[in-house]
Amino acid sequence: MPGHSLTVTTFQRPTYCDECGGLLWGWKKQGLQCADCDYVSHHGCANKTRDCVSSRPSPPPSRSAALQSPISSAQIETAVVSAAILSMDSHLPVSHYLATLPPLHPQTTTRNFTRFVSRCGPVFGFRDKVILLLNWDKPIDTFVALVAYCFICFYPKLLLFVPQLVILTILMAGYFKRAHPRSDPMKPPATTEPTFPDDVAMAGNKRTYLGGLASSLFPVFDETSPEYGRNLQNMQNMMGESSDMYDIVQAHAYLWDWSDEDLCGQLIVGVLLSMVLVSAAVYFVSFRTICLVGGVSMFLGNTRFAKHLISELAPLLLPLTKQRLLQLSTRQHTIKLHVQQQLALHEVSLYENQRWSDEKKAFTAHLLPSERGPWSDYTGLQKLPSNKQVSNPPAHSSWLEKTWQLDTLGAWKNALGIEQKATVDKDGWAYYTDAWLIRTDGYQPGISTRRRRRWVRHCEQQASQTS
């Protein structure tokens, strides 16, 4: 027997050595392969190879043998290793479908358009049947569909039987067409003599029946048939409706493209509120009840009585709805202006500080050097000029009052802007101890040695800075 014609080979898939049964590891040039009999071996097993036996075409395995031969563990291991190796290849496309799409070609476009128009009849037929079913074209069928929908709402597991019911409906429709064929006036009368078809004829009749059933359920119409024109009309209307819907969505793009920030902000608030309402509805009301009420309302809303009632009430309700929306918009605009005005208004506070003088037997503005100044902020750390000296408003603002106003209510605000009620007398003075820490309840001789009061002035920020 001649020897093998071994050559170094790079294998594109996991391959095992025919001599030792081990896997050929590596990315390229993993082992040797015979050019005559496809014998595979490691580089180290080349000196142990048997004689070469020319490969002969083996007969194809029979169907019974293929069914009886189980899948071996080696085949499973090979498949797993192959999948692991191929998954690490970054050059392979992520989607085989997108990578193998045919390019644009006029002939392909014409052929596919013609094929689609001749075969899209069942799609539009199903759409028309659903529309007629919802619009009570046949009240009995619609009532049965309504009852079935109610059962599905109460028992959602029935949806698992929908595919089987669809297949049974198609099979029963085909059987009914076979058992009750339509009479063809052009067809010659059948002979009364008994015939005994052979197996070939019976097989041909079976194929003819299957083809007739398929063509009756999924027909393919010729370009000259009226059905083809009807499909073309449906295609025309569908493209027009899709374009109209796209134009409507594009015309309302200002709702989400942030060209109007106020409107988009209101839309976000509305969406969040609707999420809260839906969450509350789902929490308190079962989802089955929601689906039941929604579906039954859809069926009842498509009755002739409901459609005529809506058409009669719509002209009456439309002006009222527009009026309510206008009132709501006006109120919202008023609230918005009020909020903007409140945001534009700022209150400036100035605190006047005094101490008790034993020499003068009265309060004086001459404080100790270690104390706060005679005029300061709320904390007393920042010394400020008096109310007669401060004349310029804050930046980009203007005063609303000509002079400073005395606060006789004691509605003081701390450094964080939190309002704190202070006990003040008729002149607005609040009394403290020596350290300015403990506030006394009114003037107490010998204890209340410090006092302060607040002067207030309001300013309005300019419109260019608030926008």
Short mmCIF file of C-alpha atoms in Angstrom, two decimals:
data_model
loop_
_atom_site.label_atom_id
_atom_site.label_comp_id
_atom_site.label_asym_id
_atom_site.label_seq_id
_atom_site.Cartn_x
_atom_site.Cartn_y
_atom_site.Cartn_z
CA MET A 1 0.00 0.00 0.00
CA PRO A 2 1.43 3.43 -0.87
CA GLY A 3 2.21 6.00 1.83
CA HIS A 4 0.30 9.19 2.54
CA SER A 5 0.92 12.43 0.66
CA LEU A 6 0.90 14.61 3.78
CA THR A 7 0.97 18.38 3.49
CA VAL A 8 0.82 21.08 6.14
CA THR A 9 -2.77 22.34 6.25
CA THR A 10 -4.67 25.12 8.01
CA PHE A 11 -8.08 23.89 9.15
CA GLN A 12 -10.99 26.34 9.39
CA ARG A 13 -12.93 24.27 11.91
CA PRO A 14 -12.04 22.02 14.87
CA THR A 15 -10.42 18.85 13.52
CA TYR A 16 -9.24 15.70 15.27
CA CYS A 17 -6.22 13.51 14.55
CA ASP A 18 -7.10 10.20 12.89
CA GLU A 19 -4.14 8.52 14.62
CA CYS A 20 -4.46 9.51 18.28
CA GLY A 21 -7.94 11.10 18.29
CA GLY A 22 -6.71 14.37 19.81
CA LEU A 23 -7.79 17.88 18.77
CA LEU A 24 -5.53 19.80 16.40
CA TRP A 25 -4.84 23.00 18.35
CA GLY A 26 -3.80 26.32 16.87
CA TRP A 27 -5.04 29.09 14.58
CA LYS A 28 -3.20 28.01 11.43
CA LYS A 29 -1.08 25.12 10.20
CA GLN A 30 -2.51 22.91 12.91
CA GLY A 31 -1.55 19.59 11.33
CA LEU A 32 -1.02 17.42 8.26
CA GLN A 33 -3.58 16.15 5.73
CA CYS A 34 -3.28 13.53 3.01
CA ALA A 35 -4.10 14.76 -0.47
CA ASP A 36 -5.43 11.33 -1.52
CA CYS A 37 -7.53 9.99 1.35
CA ASP A 38 -7.99 13.12 3.53
CA TYR A 39 -6.11 11.47 6.41
CA VAL A 40 -5.42 13.99 9.22
CA SER A 41 -2.73 13.77 11.89
CA HIS A 42 -0.57 15.80 14.24
CA HIS A 43 2.95 16.71 13.23
CA GLY A 44 4.22 14.26 15.84
CA CYS A 45 1.95 11.46 14.63
CA ALA A 46 3.20 11.59 11.03
CA ASN A 47 5.67 8.73 11.59
CA LYS A 48 2.94 6.48 12.98
CA THR A 49 0.55 6.71 10.05
CA ARG A 50 -0.87 3.67 8.34
CA ASP A 51 -0.80 3.01 4.62
CA CYS A 52 -2.84 5.28 2.39
CA VAL A 53 -6.17 3.96 1.21
CA SER A 54 -7.67 5.88 -1.68
CA SER A 55 -11.01 7.32 -0.80
CA ARG A 56 -13.99 5.76 -2.48
CA PRO A 57 -17.36 7.32 -2.76
CA SER A 58 -19.49 5.82 -0.06
CA PRO A 59 -23.16 5.27 -0.65
CA PRO A 60 -25.45 7.83 0.95
CA PRO A 61 -26.84 6.71 4.29
CA SER A 62 -30.35 5.45 4.23
CA ARG A 63 -33.11 7.38 5.93
CA SER A 64 -33.69 4.67 8.50
CA ALA A 65 -30.00 4.52 9.37
CA ALA A 66 -29.88 8.30 9.72
CA LEU A 67 -32.85 8.24 12.05
CA GLN A 68 -31.42 5.43 14.17
CA SER A 69 -27.87 6.80 14.46
CA PRO A 70 -27.63 8.90 17.64
CA ILE A 71 -25.59 12.07 17.94
CA SER A 72 -22.21 11.31 19.43
CA SER A 73 -20.53 13.32 22.16
CA ALA A 74 -17.67 14.08 19.78
CA GLN A 75 -20.06 15.83 17.42
CA ILE A 76 -21.47 17.90 20.25
CA GLU A 77 -17.96 18.77 21.44
CA THR A 78 -16.99 19.74 17.90
CA ALA A 79 -20.03 21.99 17.56
CA VAL A 80 -19.34 23.71 20.90
CA VAL A 81 -15.66 24.30 20.12
CA SER A 82 -16.51 25.56 16.63
CA ALA A 83 -19.08 27.98 18.02
CA ALA A 84 -16.57 29.23 20.62
CA ILE A 85 -13.90 29.84 17.97
CA LEU A 86 -16.25 31.55 15.53
CA SER A 87 -17.74 33.74 18.27
CA MET A 88 -14.30 35.31 18.82
CA ASP A 89 -13.94 36.27 15.16
CA SER A 90 -14.63 40.02 15.04
CA HIS A 91 -14.61 40.04 11.23
CA LEU A 92 -17.83 38.03 10.98
CA PRO A 93 -20.99 40.14 10.58
CA VAL A 94 -23.22 40.56 13.59
CA SER A 95 -26.37 39.99 11.53
CA HIS A 96 -26.19 37.59 8.61
CA TYR A 97 -29.49 38.94 7.27
CA LEU A 98 -28.28 42.56 7.08
CA ALA A 99 -24.94 41.49 5.64
CA THR A 100 -26.51 39.49 2.80
CA LEU A 101 -29.19 41.93 1.65
CA PRO A 102 -29.17 42.26 -2.15
CA PRO A 103 -28.10 45.64 -3.54
CA LEU A 104 -30.45 48.10 -5.24
CA HIS A 105 -31.18 47.07 -8.81
CA PRO A 106 -34.01 48.17 -11.15
CA GLN A 107 -34.82 44.64 -12.27
CA THR A 108 -34.89 43.35 -8.69
CA THR A 109 -37.11 46.25 -7.65
CA THR A 110 -39.56 45.63 -10.49
CA ARG A 111 -39.65 41.88 -9.95
CA ASN A 112 -40.14 42.10 -6.19
CA PHE A 113 -42.81 44.80 -6.52
CA THR A 114 -44.74 42.71 -9.03
CA ARG A 115 -44.43 39.61 -6.86
CA PHE A 116 -45.53 41.50 -3.75
CA VAL A 117 -48.58 43.05 -5.42
CA SER A 118 -49.68 39.66 -6.75
CA ARG A 119 -49.33 38.05 -3.30
CA CYS A 120 -50.41 40.72 -0.80
CA GLY A 121 -54.12 39.98 -1.15
CA PRO A 122 -54.43 37.91 2.06
CA VAL A 123 -52.85 40.72 4.10
CA PHE A 124 -55.35 43.34 2.99
CA GLY A 125 -58.13 40.76 3.12
CA PHE A 126 -57.34 40.07 6.77
CA ARG A 127 -57.29 43.81 7.47
CA ASP A 128 -60.68 44.30 5.83
CA LYS A 129 -62.17 41.36 7.75
CA VAL A 130 -60.95 42.79 11.06
CA ILE A 131 -62.39 46.22 10.24
CA LEU A 132 -65.73 44.72 9.23
CA LEU A 133 -65.73 42.56 12.36
CA LEU A 134 -65.18 45.56 14.63
CA ASN A 135 -67.83 47.60 12.80
CA TRP A 136 -70.57 44.98 13.29
CA ASP A 137 -70.91 44.10 9.61
CA LYS A 138 -72.15 40.67 10.72
CA PRO A 139 -73.56 41.14 14.23
CA ILE A 140 -73.43 37.45 15.11
CA ASP A 141 -69.73 37.14 14.24
CA THR A 142 -68.92 40.36 16.10
CA PHE A 143 -70.86 39.20 19.15
CA VAL A 144 -68.99 35.89 19.14
CA ALA A 145 -65.70 37.78 18.88
CA LEU A 146 -66.76 40.02 21.78
CA VAL A 147 -67.59 37.01 23.95
CA ALA A 148 -64.27 35.39 23.03
CA TYR A 149 -62.44 38.59 23.95
CA CYS A 150 -64.18 38.67 27.33
CA PHE A 151 -63.18 35.05 27.98
CA ILE A 152 -59.57 35.88 27.09
CA CYS A 153 -59.63 38.85 29.49
CA PHE A 154 -60.81 36.62 32.33
CA TYR A 155 -58.58 33.69 31.32
CA PRO A 156 -55.44 35.06 29.61
CA LYS A 157 -53.97 31.56 29.30
CA LEU A 158 -56.39 30.97 26.44
CA LEU A 159 -54.03 33.04 24.28
CA LEU A 160 -51.75 29.99 24.17
CA PHE A 161 -54.35 28.23 22.04
CA VAL A 162 -54.63 31.03 19.47
CA PRO A 163 -51.93 29.63 17.09
CA GLN A 164 -53.55 26.18 17.13
CA LEU A 165 -56.98 27.68 16.52
CA VAL A 166 -55.66 29.68 13.57
CA ILE A 167 -54.14 26.55 12.02
CA LEU A 168 -57.35 24.59 12.60
CA THR A 169 -59.37 27.39 10.99
CA ILE A 170 -57.16 27.34 7.90
CA LEU A 171 -57.35 23.53 7.66
CA MET A 172 -61.12 23.47 8.12
CA ALA A 173 -61.56 26.19 5.52
CA GLY A 174 -59.49 24.16 3.06
CA TYR A 175 -61.45 21.01 3.85
CA PHE A 176 -64.74 22.82 3.37
CA LYS A 177 -63.60 24.09 -0.01
CA ARG A 178 -62.59 20.58 -0.98
CA ALA A 179 -65.80 18.95 0.24
CA HIS A 180 -68.02 21.62 -1.30
CA PRO A 181 -66.32 22.76 -4.49
CA ARG A 182 -67.87 25.55 -6.49
CA SER A 183 -69.53 24.44 -9.70
CA ASP A 184 -67.73 25.57 -12.83
CA PRO A 185 -70.11 26.05 -15.79
CA MET A 186 -67.22 25.63 -18.24
CA LYS A 187 -66.18 22.30 -16.75
CA PRO A 188 -67.37 19.23 -18.70
CA PRO A 189 -69.69 16.80 -16.91
CA ALA A 190 -67.98 13.99 -15.08
CA THR A 191 -68.32 10.43 -16.37
CA THR A 192 -70.32 7.89 -14.42
CA GLU A 193 -68.02 4.99 -15.17
CA PRO A 194 -65.93 3.89 -12.19
CA THR A 195 -62.21 4.44 -12.46
CA PHE A 196 -59.38 2.83 -10.57
CA PRO A 197 -56.44 5.24 -10.44
CA ASP A 198 -53.01 3.86 -9.87
CA ASP A 199 -50.55 5.05 -7.24
CA VAL A 200 -48.98 7.60 -9.56
CA ALA A 201 -52.33 9.14 -10.33
CA MET A 202 -53.26 9.24 -6.65
CA ALA A 203 -49.98 10.96 -5.80
CA GLY A 204 -50.60 13.48 -8.57
CA ASN A 205 -54.10 14.14 -7.29
CA LYS A 206 -52.71 14.65 -3.80
CA ARG A 207 -50.19 17.17 -5.03
CA THR A 208 -52.91 18.87 -7.06
CA TYR A 209 -55.13 19.10 -3.99
CA LEU A 210 -52.36 20.52 -1.86
CA GLY A 211 -51.52 23.04 -4.55
CA GLY A 212 -55.19 23.98 -4.91
CA LEU A 213 -55.53 24.40 -1.14
CA ALA A 214 -52.43 26.58 -0.96
CA SER A 215 -53.56 28.67 -3.92
CA SER A 216 -57.02 29.13 -2.41
CA LEU A 217 -55.64 30.30 0.93
CA PHE A 218 -52.67 32.24 -0.43
CA PRO A 219 -53.54 33.03 -4.05
CA VAL A 220 -51.17 34.51 -6.60
CA PHE A 221 -53.00 36.72 -9.11
CA ASP A 222 -52.00 37.52 -12.64
CA GLU A 223 -51.30 41.10 -13.68
CA THR A 224 -54.39 41.13 -15.90
CA SER A 225 -56.78 39.92 -13.18
CA PRO A 226 -59.09 42.32 -11.30
CA GLU A 227 -57.68 41.05 -8.00
CA TYR A 228 -54.24 42.29 -9.02
CA GLY A 229 -55.70 45.75 -9.64
CA ARG A 230 -57.43 45.62 -6.27
CA ASN A 231 -54.14 44.75 -4.57
CA LEU A 232 -52.47 47.60 -6.44
CA GLN A 233 -55.19 49.95 -5.22
CA ASN A 234 -54.66 48.79 -1.64
CA MET A 235 -50.94 49.35 -2.03
CA GLN A 236 -51.59 52.85 -3.34
CA ASN A 237 -53.90 53.71 -0.44
CA MET A 238 -51.55 52.19 2.13
CA MET A 239 -48.63 54.28 0.87
CA GLY A 240 -50.80 57.40 0.96
CA GLU A 241 -52.02 56.69 4.50
CA SER A 242 -48.48 55.98 5.69
CA SER A 243 -47.25 59.24 4.16
CA ASP A 244 -50.13 61.18 5.74
CA MET A 245 -49.37 59.65 9.13
CA TYR A 246 -45.70 60.50 8.75
CA ASP A 247 -46.57 64.10 7.83
CA ILE A 248 -48.82 64.40 10.89
CA VAL A 249 -46.05 63.15 13.17
CA GLN A 250 -43.52 65.44 11.52
CA ALA A 251 -45.87 68.44 11.83
CA HIS A 252 -46.03 67.87 15.61
CA ALA A 253 -42.27 67.43 16.01
CA TYR A 254 -42.16 70.65 18.02
CA LEU A 255 -43.58 68.68 20.93
CA TRP A 256 -40.30 66.80 21.46
CA ASP A 257 -37.53 68.62 19.56
CA TRP A 258 -37.21 71.27 22.33
CA SER A 259 -37.80 74.17 19.95
CA ASP A 260 -40.29 75.35 22.59
CA GLU A 261 -38.72 74.58 25.96
CA ASP A 262 -41.80 75.58 27.96
CA LEU A 263 -44.06 73.29 25.95
CA CYS A 264 -41.62 70.37 26.20
CA GLY A 265 -41.33 70.92 29.94
CA GLN A 266 -45.11 70.88 30.27
CA LEU A 267 -45.22 67.71 28.20
CA ILE A 268 -42.71 66.04 30.53
CA VAL A 269 -44.80 67.04 33.54
CA GLY A 270 -47.92 65.68 31.86
CA VAL A 271 -46.21 62.39 31.03
CA LEU A 272 -44.99 62.00 34.60
CA LEU A 273 -48.46 62.74 35.97
CA SER A 274 -49.99 60.24 33.56
CA MET A 275 -47.47 57.64 34.73
CA VAL A 276 -48.57 58.26 38.32
CA LEU A 277 -52.23 57.94 37.35
CA VAL A 278 -51.61 54.76 35.36
CA SER A 279 -49.59 53.29 38.22
CA ALA A 280 -52.41 54.04 40.65
CA ALA A 281 -54.97 52.59 38.24
CA VAL A 282 -52.95 49.39 37.76
CA TYR A 283 -52.42 49.12 41.53
CA PHE A 284 -56.06 49.51 42.48
CA VAL A 285 -57.68 48.02 39.36
CA SER A 286 -56.64 44.69 37.90
CA PHE A 287 -55.11 44.64 34.45
CA ARG A 288 -57.79 42.19 33.30
CA THR A 289 -60.48 44.71 34.17
CA ILE A 290 -58.67 47.47 32.29
CA CYS A 291 -58.34 45.28 29.18
CA LEU A 292 -61.96 44.18 29.48
CA VAL A 293 -63.32 47.72 29.76
CA GLY A 294 -61.08 48.98 26.96
CA GLY A 295 -61.95 46.15 24.57
CA VAL A 296 -65.69 46.25 25.23
CA SER A 297 -65.65 50.04 24.83
CA MET A 298 -63.94 49.63 21.46
CA PHE A 299 -66.59 47.14 20.31
CA LEU A 300 -69.49 49.26 21.57
CA GLY A 301 -67.97 52.47 20.22
CA ASN A 302 -68.03 51.03 16.69
CA THR A 303 -71.75 50.30 16.68
CA ARG A 304 -73.90 52.37 14.34
CA PHE A 305 -75.73 53.96 17.26
CA ALA A 306 -72.49 55.03 18.94
CA LYS A 307 -70.99 56.38 15.71
CA HIS A 308 -74.12 58.38 14.86
CA LEU A 309 -74.32 59.67 18.44
CA ILE A 310 -70.69 60.80 18.33
CA SER A 311 -71.21 62.48 14.96
CA GLU A 312 -74.20 64.38 16.37
CA LEU A 313 -72.57 65.41 19.65
CA ALA A 314 -69.14 66.25 18.23
CA PRO A 315 -70.20 69.67 16.77
CA LEU A 316 -71.75 70.55 20.13
CA LEU A 317 -68.87 69.41 22.30
CA LEU A 318 -66.08 70.80 20.13
CA PRO A 319 -66.69 74.53 20.90
CA LEU A 320 -67.07 73.74 24.60
CA THR A 321 -63.82 71.79 24.57
CA LYS A 322 -62.01 74.61 22.79
CA GLN A 323 -63.38 77.10 25.32
CA ARG A 324 -62.22 74.97 28.25
CA LEU A 325 -58.79 74.55 26.70
CA LEU A 326 -58.56 78.30 26.10
CA GLN A 327 -59.49 79.00 29.73
CA LEU A 328 -56.95 76.47 30.92
CA SER A 329 -54.27 77.98 28.69
CA THR A 330 -55.09 81.50 29.92
CA ARG A 331 -54.98 80.43 33.55
CA GLN A 332 -51.72 78.63 32.97
CA HIS A 333 -50.26 81.71 31.29
CA THR A 334 -51.39 83.88 34.22
CA ILE A 335 -49.79 81.53 36.73
CA LYS A 336 -46.61 81.47 34.67
CA LEU A 337 -46.43 85.28 34.61
CA HIS A 338 -47.07 85.42 38.35
CA VAL A 339 -44.30 82.90 39.00
CA GLN A 340 -41.93 84.84 36.77
CA GLN A 341 -42.77 88.05 38.60
CA GLN A 342 -42.18 86.38 41.95
CA LEU A 343 -38.88 84.99 40.73
CA ALA A 344 -37.89 88.42 39.46
CA LEU A 345 -38.66 90.10 42.82
CA HIS A 346 -35.93 90.13 45.44
CA GLU A 347 -36.06 91.37 49.00
CA VAL A 348 -32.99 93.15 50.36
CA SER A 349 -32.63 93.28 54.16
CA LEU A 350 -30.54 95.67 56.23
CA TYR A 351 -30.24 95.26 60.00
CA GLU A 352 -29.71 98.18 62.37
CA ASN A 353 -27.84 97.22 65.58
CA GLN A 354 -27.65 99.16 68.88
CA ARG A 355 -26.39 98.60 72.45
CA TRP A 356 -27.41 99.95 75.86
CA SER A 357 -25.24 102.76 77.16
CA ASP A 358 -25.09 103.16 80.94
CA GLU A 359 -23.70 106.63 80.55
CA LYS A 360 -26.51 107.92 78.36
CA LYS A 361 -29.13 105.63 79.91
CA ALA A 362 -30.32 104.81 76.39
CA PHE A 363 -29.56 102.70 73.35
CA THR A 364 -26.85 104.03 71.07
CA ALA A 365 -25.43 103.08 67.67
CA HIS A 366 -21.86 103.20 69.01
CA LEU A 367 -21.04 99.52 69.51
CA LEU A 368 -17.85 98.03 70.90
CA PRO A 369 -14.97 97.40 68.47
CA SER A 370 -15.26 93.63 69.04
CA GLU A 371 -18.96 93.64 68.16
CA ARG A 372 -20.81 93.81 64.90
CA GLY A 373 -21.21 97.10 63.12
CA PRO A 374 -24.15 99.45 63.54
CA TRP A 375 -25.48 98.22 60.20
CA SER A 376 -25.00 94.59 59.07
CA ASP A 377 -26.62 91.56 57.52
CA TYR A 378 -28.61 88.91 59.41
CA THR A 379 -25.53 87.16 60.77
CA GLY A 380 -23.85 90.37 61.84
CA LEU A 381 -20.56 89.29 60.32
CA GLN A 382 -20.79 91.55 57.28
CA LYS A 383 -20.80 95.24 58.02
CA LEU A 384 -22.94 97.33 55.69
CA PRO A 385 -23.54 101.05 55.18
CA SER A 386 -26.64 102.64 56.66
CA ASN A 387 -30.00 102.86 54.95
CA LYS A 388 -29.28 106.42 54.00
CA GLN A 389 -26.03 105.51 52.33
CA VAL A 390 -27.14 102.42 50.38
CA SER A 391 -28.70 103.74 47.19
CA ASN A 392 -27.63 101.41 44.38
CA PRO A 393 -29.70 98.24 43.84
CA PRO A 394 -28.08 94.86 43.14
CA ALA A 395 -26.70 94.19 39.68
CA HIS A 396 -29.21 94.09 36.81
CA SER A 397 -32.04 95.19 39.14
CA SER A 398 -34.04 98.29 39.96
CA TRP A 399 -35.66 99.46 43.22
CA LEU A 400 -39.43 99.25 43.52
CA GLU A 401 -39.61 101.59 46.55
CA LYS A 402 -37.93 104.95 46.84
CA THR A 403 -36.92 104.51 50.50
CA TRP A 404 -36.25 101.70 52.95
CA GLN A 405 -39.29 100.35 54.81
CA LEU A 406 -39.22 99.35 58.48
CA ASP A 407 -40.25 95.77 59.27
CA THR A 408 -42.66 95.91 62.22
CA LEU A 409 -43.89 92.33 61.84
CA GLY A 410 -40.68 90.49 62.66
CA ALA A 411 -40.73 88.23 59.58
CA TRP A 412 -36.98 87.89 59.47
CA LYS A 413 -35.08 85.54 57.17
CA ASN A 414 -31.87 83.83 58.16
CA ALA A 415 -28.81 83.30 55.98
CA LEU A 416 -30.47 80.31 54.27
CA GLY A 417 -33.56 82.32 53.36
CA ILE A 418 -35.76 80.54 55.92
CA GLU A 419 -38.24 82.85 57.58
CA GLN A 420 -38.05 83.06 61.38
CA LYS A 421 -40.56 84.91 63.50
CA ALA A 422 -38.96 87.54 65.77
CA THR A 423 -40.71 89.24 68.70
CA VAL A 424 -40.53 92.96 67.97
CA ASP A 425 -42.08 96.07 69.47
CA LYS A 426 -44.00 98.77 67.66
CA ASP A 427 -40.77 100.27 66.33
CA GLY A 428 -39.53 96.92 64.98
CA TRP A 429 -36.83 96.34 67.67
CA ALA A 430 -35.91 92.84 68.84
CA TYR A 431 -33.94 92.67 72.12
CA TYR A 432 -30.94 90.45 72.98
CA THR A 433 -28.44 89.79 75.75
CA ASP A 434 -24.80 90.88 75.69
CA ALA A 435 -23.58 88.12 73.35
CA TRP A 436 -26.34 88.63 70.73
CA LEU A 437 -27.26 84.94 71.17
CA ILE A 438 -30.33 84.86 73.40
CA ARG A 439 -33.34 86.84 72.27
CA THR A 440 -35.46 88.23 75.12
CA ASP A 441 -39.20 88.63 75.14
CA GLY A 442 -39.35 92.39 74.74
CA TYR A 443 -37.25 94.91 76.60
CA GLN A 444 -36.14 93.77 80.07
CA PRO A 445 -34.08 96.31 82.08
CA GLY A 446 -30.66 95.01 83.03
CA ILE A 447 -30.95 91.98 80.71
CA SER A 448 -31.78 93.35 77.28
CA THR A 449 -28.58 95.20 76.52
CA ARG A 450 -28.65 94.79 72.74
CA ARG A 451 -31.32 95.36 70.12
CA ARG A 452 -31.71 95.29 66.34
CA ARG A 453 -34.37 95.88 63.72
CA ARG A 454 -34.74 95.19 60.04
CA TRP A 455 -35.16 97.56 57.12
CA VAL A 456 -36.54 96.14 53.88
CA ARG A 457 -36.45 97.22 50.28
CA HIS A 458 -37.59 95.31 47.18
CA CYS A 459 -35.93 95.22 43.80
CA GLU A 460 -36.98 93.73 40.47
CA GLN A 461 -34.60 91.93 38.18
CA GLN A 462 -34.52 93.07 34.59
CA ALA A 463 -36.43 91.01 32.02
CA SER A 464 -33.32 90.22 29.98
CA GLN A 465 -31.81 88.51 33.01
CA THR A 466 -34.90 86.51 34.03
CA SER A 467 -35.56 85.03 30.59
#
